[in-house]
mmCIF file of C-alpha atoms in Angstrom:
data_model
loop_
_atom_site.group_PDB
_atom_site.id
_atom_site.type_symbol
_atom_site.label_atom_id
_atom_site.label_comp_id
_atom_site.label_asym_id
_atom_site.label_seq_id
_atom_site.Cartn_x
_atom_site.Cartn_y
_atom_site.Cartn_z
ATOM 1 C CA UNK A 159 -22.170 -193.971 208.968
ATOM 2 C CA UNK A 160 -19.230 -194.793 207.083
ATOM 3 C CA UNK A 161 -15.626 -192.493 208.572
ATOM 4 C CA UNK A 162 -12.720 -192.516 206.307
ATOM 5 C CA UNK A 163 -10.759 -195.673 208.422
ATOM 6 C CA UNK A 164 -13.452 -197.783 206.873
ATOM 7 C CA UNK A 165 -13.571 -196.927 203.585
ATOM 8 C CA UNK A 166 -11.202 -198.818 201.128
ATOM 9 C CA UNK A 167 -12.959 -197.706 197.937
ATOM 10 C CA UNK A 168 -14.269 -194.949 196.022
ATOM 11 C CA UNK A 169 -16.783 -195.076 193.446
ATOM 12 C CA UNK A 170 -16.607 -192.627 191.013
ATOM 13 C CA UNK A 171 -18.620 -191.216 188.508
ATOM 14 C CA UNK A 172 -20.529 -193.696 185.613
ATOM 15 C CA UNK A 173 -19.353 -192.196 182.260
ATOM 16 C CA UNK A 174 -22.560 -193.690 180.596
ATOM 17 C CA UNK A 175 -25.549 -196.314 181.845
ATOM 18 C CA UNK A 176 -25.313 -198.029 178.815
ATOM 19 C CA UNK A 177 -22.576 -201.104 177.879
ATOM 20 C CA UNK A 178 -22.869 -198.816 174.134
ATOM 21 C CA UNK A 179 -21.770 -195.890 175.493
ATOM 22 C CA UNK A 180 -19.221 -197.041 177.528
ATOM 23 C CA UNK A 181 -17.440 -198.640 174.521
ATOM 24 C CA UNK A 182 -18.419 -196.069 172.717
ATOM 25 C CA UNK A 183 -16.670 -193.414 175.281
ATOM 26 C CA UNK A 184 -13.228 -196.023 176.212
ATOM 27 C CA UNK A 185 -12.440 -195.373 172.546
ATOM 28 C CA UNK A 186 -13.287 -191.993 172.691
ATOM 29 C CA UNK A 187 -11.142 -191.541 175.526
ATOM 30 C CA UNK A 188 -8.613 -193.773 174.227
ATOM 31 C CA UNK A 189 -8.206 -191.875 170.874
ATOM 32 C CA UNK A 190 -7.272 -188.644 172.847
ATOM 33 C CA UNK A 191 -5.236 -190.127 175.294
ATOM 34 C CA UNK A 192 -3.134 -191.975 172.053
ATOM 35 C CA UNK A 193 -3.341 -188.202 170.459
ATOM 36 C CA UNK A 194 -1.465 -186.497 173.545
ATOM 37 C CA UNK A 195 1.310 -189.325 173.770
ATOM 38 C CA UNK A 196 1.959 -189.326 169.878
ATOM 39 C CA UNK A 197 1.855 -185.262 169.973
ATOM 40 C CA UNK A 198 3.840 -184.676 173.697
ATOM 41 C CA UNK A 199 6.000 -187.899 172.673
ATOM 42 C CA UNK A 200 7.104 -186.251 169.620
ATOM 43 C CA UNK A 201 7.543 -183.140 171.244
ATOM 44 C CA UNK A 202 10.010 -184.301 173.542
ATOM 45 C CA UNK A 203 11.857 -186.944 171.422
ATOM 46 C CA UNK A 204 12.583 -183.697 168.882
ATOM 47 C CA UNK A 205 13.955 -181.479 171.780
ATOM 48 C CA UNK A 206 15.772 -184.177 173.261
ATOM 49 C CA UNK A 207 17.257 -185.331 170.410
ATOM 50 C CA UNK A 208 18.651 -181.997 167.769
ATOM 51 C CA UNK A 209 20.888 -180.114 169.630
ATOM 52 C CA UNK A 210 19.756 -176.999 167.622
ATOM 53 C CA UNK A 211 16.623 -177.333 170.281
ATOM 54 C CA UNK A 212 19.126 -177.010 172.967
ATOM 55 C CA UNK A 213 17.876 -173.895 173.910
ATOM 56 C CA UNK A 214 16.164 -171.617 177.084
ATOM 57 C CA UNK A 215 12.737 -171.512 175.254
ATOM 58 C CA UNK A 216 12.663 -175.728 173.594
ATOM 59 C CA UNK A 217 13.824 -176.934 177.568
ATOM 60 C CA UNK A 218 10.946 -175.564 178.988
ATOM 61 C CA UNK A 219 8.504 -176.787 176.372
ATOM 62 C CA UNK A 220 10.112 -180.479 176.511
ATOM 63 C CA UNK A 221 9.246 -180.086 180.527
ATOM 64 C CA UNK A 222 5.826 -178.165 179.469
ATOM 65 C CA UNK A 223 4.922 -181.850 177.703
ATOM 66 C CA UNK A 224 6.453 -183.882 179.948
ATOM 67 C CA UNK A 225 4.033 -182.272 182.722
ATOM 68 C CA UNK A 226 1.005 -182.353 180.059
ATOM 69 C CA UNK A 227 1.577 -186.111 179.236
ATOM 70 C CA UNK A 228 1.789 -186.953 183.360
ATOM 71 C CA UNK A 229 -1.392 -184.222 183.718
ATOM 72 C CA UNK A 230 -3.299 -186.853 181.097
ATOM 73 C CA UNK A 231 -2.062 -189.886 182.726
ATOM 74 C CA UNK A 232 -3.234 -189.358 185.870
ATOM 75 C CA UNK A 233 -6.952 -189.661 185.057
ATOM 76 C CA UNK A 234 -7.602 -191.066 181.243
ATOM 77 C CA UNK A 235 -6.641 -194.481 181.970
ATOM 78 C CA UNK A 236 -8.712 -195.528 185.028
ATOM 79 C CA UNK A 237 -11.865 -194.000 183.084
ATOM 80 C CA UNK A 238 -10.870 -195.427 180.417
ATOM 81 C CA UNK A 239 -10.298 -199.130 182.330
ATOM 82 C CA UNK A 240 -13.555 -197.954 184.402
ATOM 83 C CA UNK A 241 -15.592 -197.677 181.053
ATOM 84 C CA UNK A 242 -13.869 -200.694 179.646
ATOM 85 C CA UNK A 243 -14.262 -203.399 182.440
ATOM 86 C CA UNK A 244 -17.977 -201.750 183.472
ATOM 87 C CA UNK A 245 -17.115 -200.472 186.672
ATOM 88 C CA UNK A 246 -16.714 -197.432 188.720
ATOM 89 C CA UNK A 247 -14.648 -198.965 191.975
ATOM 90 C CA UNK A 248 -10.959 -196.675 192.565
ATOM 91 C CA UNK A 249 -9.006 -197.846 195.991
ATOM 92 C CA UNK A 250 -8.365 -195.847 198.905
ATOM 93 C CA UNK A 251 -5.138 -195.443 197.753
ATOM 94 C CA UNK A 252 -5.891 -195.121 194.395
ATOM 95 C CA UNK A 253 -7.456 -192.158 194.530
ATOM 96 C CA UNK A 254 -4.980 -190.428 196.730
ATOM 97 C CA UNK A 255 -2.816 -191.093 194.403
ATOM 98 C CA UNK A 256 -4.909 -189.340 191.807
ATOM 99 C CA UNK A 257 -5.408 -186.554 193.878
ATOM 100 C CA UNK A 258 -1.507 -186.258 194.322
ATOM 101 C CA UNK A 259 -0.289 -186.453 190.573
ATOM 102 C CA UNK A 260 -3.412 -184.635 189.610
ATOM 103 C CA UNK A 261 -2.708 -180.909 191.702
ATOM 104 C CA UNK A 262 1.246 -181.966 191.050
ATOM 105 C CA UNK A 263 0.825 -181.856 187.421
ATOM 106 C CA UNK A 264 -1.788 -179.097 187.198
ATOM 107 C CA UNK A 265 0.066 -176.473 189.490
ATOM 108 C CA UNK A 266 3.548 -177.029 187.691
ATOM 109 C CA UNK A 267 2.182 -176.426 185.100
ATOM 110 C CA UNK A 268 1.162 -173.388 185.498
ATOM 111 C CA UNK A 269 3.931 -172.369 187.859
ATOM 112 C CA UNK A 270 6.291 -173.085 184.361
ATOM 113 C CA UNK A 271 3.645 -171.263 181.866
ATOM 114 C CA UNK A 272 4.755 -168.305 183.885
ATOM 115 C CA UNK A 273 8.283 -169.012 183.783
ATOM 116 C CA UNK A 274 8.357 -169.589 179.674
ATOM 117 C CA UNK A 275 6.285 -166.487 179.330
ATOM 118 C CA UNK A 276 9.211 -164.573 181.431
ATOM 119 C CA UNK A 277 11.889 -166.343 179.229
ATOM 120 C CA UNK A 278 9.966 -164.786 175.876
ATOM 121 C CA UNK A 279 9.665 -161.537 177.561
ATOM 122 C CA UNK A 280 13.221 -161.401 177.713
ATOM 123 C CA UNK A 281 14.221 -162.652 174.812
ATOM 124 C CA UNK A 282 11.800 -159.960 172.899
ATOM 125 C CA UNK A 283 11.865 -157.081 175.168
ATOM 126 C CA UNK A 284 15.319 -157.000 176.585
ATOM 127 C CA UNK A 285 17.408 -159.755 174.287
ATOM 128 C CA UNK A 286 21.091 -158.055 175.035
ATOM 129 C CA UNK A 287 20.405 -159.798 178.816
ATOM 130 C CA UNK A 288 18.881 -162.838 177.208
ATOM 131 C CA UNK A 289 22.277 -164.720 177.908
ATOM 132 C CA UNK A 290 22.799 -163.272 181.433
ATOM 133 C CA UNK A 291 19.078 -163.684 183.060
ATOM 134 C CA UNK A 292 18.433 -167.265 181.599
ATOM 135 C CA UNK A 293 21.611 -169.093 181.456
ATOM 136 C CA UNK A 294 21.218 -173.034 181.365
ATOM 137 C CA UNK A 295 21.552 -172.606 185.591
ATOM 138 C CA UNK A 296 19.026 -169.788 185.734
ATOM 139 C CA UNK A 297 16.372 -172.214 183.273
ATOM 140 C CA UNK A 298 17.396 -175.339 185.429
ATOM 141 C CA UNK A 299 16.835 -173.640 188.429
ATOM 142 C CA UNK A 300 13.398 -171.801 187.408
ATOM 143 C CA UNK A 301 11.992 -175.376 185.838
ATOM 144 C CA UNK A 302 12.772 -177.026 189.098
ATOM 145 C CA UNK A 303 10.941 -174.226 191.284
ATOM 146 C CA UNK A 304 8.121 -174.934 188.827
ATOM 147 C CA UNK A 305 8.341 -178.834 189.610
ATOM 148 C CA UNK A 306 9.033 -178.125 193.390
ATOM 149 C CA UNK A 307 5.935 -175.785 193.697
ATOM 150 C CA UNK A 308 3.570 -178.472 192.381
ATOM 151 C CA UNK A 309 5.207 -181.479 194.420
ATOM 152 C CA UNK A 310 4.731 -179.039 197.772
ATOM 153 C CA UNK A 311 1.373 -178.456 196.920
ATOM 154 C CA UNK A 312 0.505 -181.410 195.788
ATOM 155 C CA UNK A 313 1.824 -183.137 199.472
ATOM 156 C CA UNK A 314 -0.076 -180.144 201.261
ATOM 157 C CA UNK A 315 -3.428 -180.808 199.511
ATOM 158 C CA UNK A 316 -3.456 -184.443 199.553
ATOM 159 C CA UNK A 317 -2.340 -184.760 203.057
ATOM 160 C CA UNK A 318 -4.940 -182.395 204.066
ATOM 161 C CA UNK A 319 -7.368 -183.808 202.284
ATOM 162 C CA UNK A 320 -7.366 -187.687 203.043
ATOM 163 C CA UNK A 321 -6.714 -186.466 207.202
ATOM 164 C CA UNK A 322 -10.548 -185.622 207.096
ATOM 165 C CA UNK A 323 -12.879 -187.989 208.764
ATOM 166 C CA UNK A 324 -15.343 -189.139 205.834
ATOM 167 C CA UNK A 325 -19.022 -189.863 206.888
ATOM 168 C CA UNK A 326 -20.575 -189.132 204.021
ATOM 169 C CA UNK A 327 -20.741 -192.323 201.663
ATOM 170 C CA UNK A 328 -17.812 -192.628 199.343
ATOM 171 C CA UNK A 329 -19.761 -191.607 196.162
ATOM 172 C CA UNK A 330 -17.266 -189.443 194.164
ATOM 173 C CA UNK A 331 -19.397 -187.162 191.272
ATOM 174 C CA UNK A 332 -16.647 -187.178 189.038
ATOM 175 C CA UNK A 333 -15.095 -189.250 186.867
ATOM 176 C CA UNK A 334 -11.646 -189.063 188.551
ATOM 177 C CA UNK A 335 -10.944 -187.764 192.217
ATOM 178 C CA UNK A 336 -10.599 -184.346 192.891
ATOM 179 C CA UNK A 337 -10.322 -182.637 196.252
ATOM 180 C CA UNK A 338 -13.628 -180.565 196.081
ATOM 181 C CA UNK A 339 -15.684 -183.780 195.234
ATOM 182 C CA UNK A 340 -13.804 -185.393 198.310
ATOM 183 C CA UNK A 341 -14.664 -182.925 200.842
ATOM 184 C CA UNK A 342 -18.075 -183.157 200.132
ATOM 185 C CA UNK A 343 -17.882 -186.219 201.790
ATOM 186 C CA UNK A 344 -16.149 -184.486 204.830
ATOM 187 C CA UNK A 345 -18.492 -184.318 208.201
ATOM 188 C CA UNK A 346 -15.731 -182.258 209.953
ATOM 189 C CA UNK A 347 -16.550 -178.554 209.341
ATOM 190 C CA UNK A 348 -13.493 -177.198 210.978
ATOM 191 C CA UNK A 349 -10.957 -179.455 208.237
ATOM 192 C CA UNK A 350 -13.342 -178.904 205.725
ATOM 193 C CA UNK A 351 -12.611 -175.006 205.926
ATOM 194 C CA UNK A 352 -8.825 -175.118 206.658
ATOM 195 C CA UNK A 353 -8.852 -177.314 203.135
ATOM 196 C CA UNK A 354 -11.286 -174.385 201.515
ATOM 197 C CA UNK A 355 -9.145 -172.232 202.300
ATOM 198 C CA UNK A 356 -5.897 -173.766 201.586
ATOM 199 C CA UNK A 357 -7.832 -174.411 197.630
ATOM 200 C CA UNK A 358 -8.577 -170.090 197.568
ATOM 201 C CA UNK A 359 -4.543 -169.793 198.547
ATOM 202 C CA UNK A 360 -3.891 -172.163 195.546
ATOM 203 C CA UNK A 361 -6.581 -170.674 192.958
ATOM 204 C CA UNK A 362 -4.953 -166.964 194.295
ATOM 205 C CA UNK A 363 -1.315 -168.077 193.707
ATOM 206 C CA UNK A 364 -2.523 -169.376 190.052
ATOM 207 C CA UNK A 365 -4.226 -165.953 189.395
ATOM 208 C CA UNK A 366 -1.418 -164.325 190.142
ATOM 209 C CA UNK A 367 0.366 -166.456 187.452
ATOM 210 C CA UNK A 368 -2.313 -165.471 184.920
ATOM 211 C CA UNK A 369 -1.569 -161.905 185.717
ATOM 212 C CA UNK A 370 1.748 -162.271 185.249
ATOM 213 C CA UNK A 371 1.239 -164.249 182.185
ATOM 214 C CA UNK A 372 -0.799 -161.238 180.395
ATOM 215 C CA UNK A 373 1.203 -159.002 181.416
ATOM 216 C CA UNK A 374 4.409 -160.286 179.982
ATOM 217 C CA UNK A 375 2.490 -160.880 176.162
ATOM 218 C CA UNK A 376 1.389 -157.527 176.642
ATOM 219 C CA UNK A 377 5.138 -156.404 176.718
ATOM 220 C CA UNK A 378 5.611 -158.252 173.820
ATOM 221 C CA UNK A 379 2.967 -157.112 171.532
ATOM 222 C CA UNK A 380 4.060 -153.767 172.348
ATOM 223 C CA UNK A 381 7.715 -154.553 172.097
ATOM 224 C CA UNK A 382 7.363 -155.996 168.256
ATOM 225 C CA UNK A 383 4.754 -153.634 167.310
ATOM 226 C CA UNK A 384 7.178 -150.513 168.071
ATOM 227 C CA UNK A 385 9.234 -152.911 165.912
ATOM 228 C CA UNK A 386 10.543 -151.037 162.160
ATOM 229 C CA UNK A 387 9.431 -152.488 159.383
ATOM 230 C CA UNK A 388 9.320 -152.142 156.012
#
């Protein structure tokens, strides 16, 4: 059987059996991915460039699409090249790659959803500290613990993840690598669970975020609806 020092490829998962269909879904594909650079593109060009946007709450949307636009870079264009060229091969390296950017992009991102939903719950519910609690060090330092959490986990879960011994083929069933569909492939039980468990951490920590989330819009629905008005 096949152990991970012999494999130099991944196959991943066939979009369509057809030649139609895989046309038919590169331009599918295509037309999003073209959608999310013209939208986070324009997004960041207008922050970047009017000073008016120079604020707490437009800095951490510029980094919010700046995370998106890596988040939909990572995978779209090798399906899309995959679905293009008829084929379904990703290297070795390749993939880890993937795997990397992929949990980089997706944990920042959530790690600075909860940081822009602290910076509205300030501004709304107490804005006389606004100024004090997110100066432009306070939102520098908060959107690079957002970027450092996903780069730490990101090195954590991909290291972990490509030390397994593979026996198991090197079939991916997906159409981009992920580390679930990669430790399927896993015939060590003992890594297998230290990764599981390392994933529950991860899906904890974003809970967590989500709870933190809710509760800061439910501050500020109560906030403005104790709000006079005429």
């Amino acid at each position: 059987m096949p152990n991970s020092s012999s494999i130099s490829e991944f196959l991943l998962l066939a979009l369509a059996d057809t030649r139609q269909l895989q046309l038919l879904h590169f331009w599918l594909l295509l037309g999003i991915y073209l959608a999310a650079l013209l939208g986070n593109g324009l997004i960041s060009t207008a922050v970047a460039c009017d000073h008016r946007l120079h604020t707490p709450m437009y800095f951490f949307l510029l980094n919010l699409a700046l995370l998106d636009l890596g988040c939909i870079s990572t995978t779209l264009p090798k399906a899309m090249a995959n679905a293009l060229w008829d084929t379904r091969a990703i290297s070795y390296a390749g993939c880890a790659a993937q795997v990397f950017f992929f949990v980089f992009f997706i944990l920042a991102e959530y790690s600075l959803l909860t940081v822009m939903s602290y910076d509205r719950y300030v501004a709304i519910c107490k804005p006389l500290h606004y100024g004090t609690l997110l100066g432009s060090r306070a939102c520098a330092s908060m959107a690079a613990a957002a970027w450092g959490t996903g780069v730490l986990n990101a090195l954590l879960h991909t290291t972990n993840t490509f030390s397994l011994p593979l026996c198991q083929g090197n079939v991916i069933n997906q159409f981009f690598c992920e580390v679930p569909q990669i430790l399927r492939l896993s015939c060590s039980k003992s890594d297998y669970l230290r990764e599981t468990g390392f994933i529950v951490l991860s899906v904890l920590a974003i809970f967590v975020c989500f709870v933190f989330i809710v509760f800061s819009y439910v501050q500020i629905f109560r906030a403005v609806l104790r709000m006079p008005s005429e």
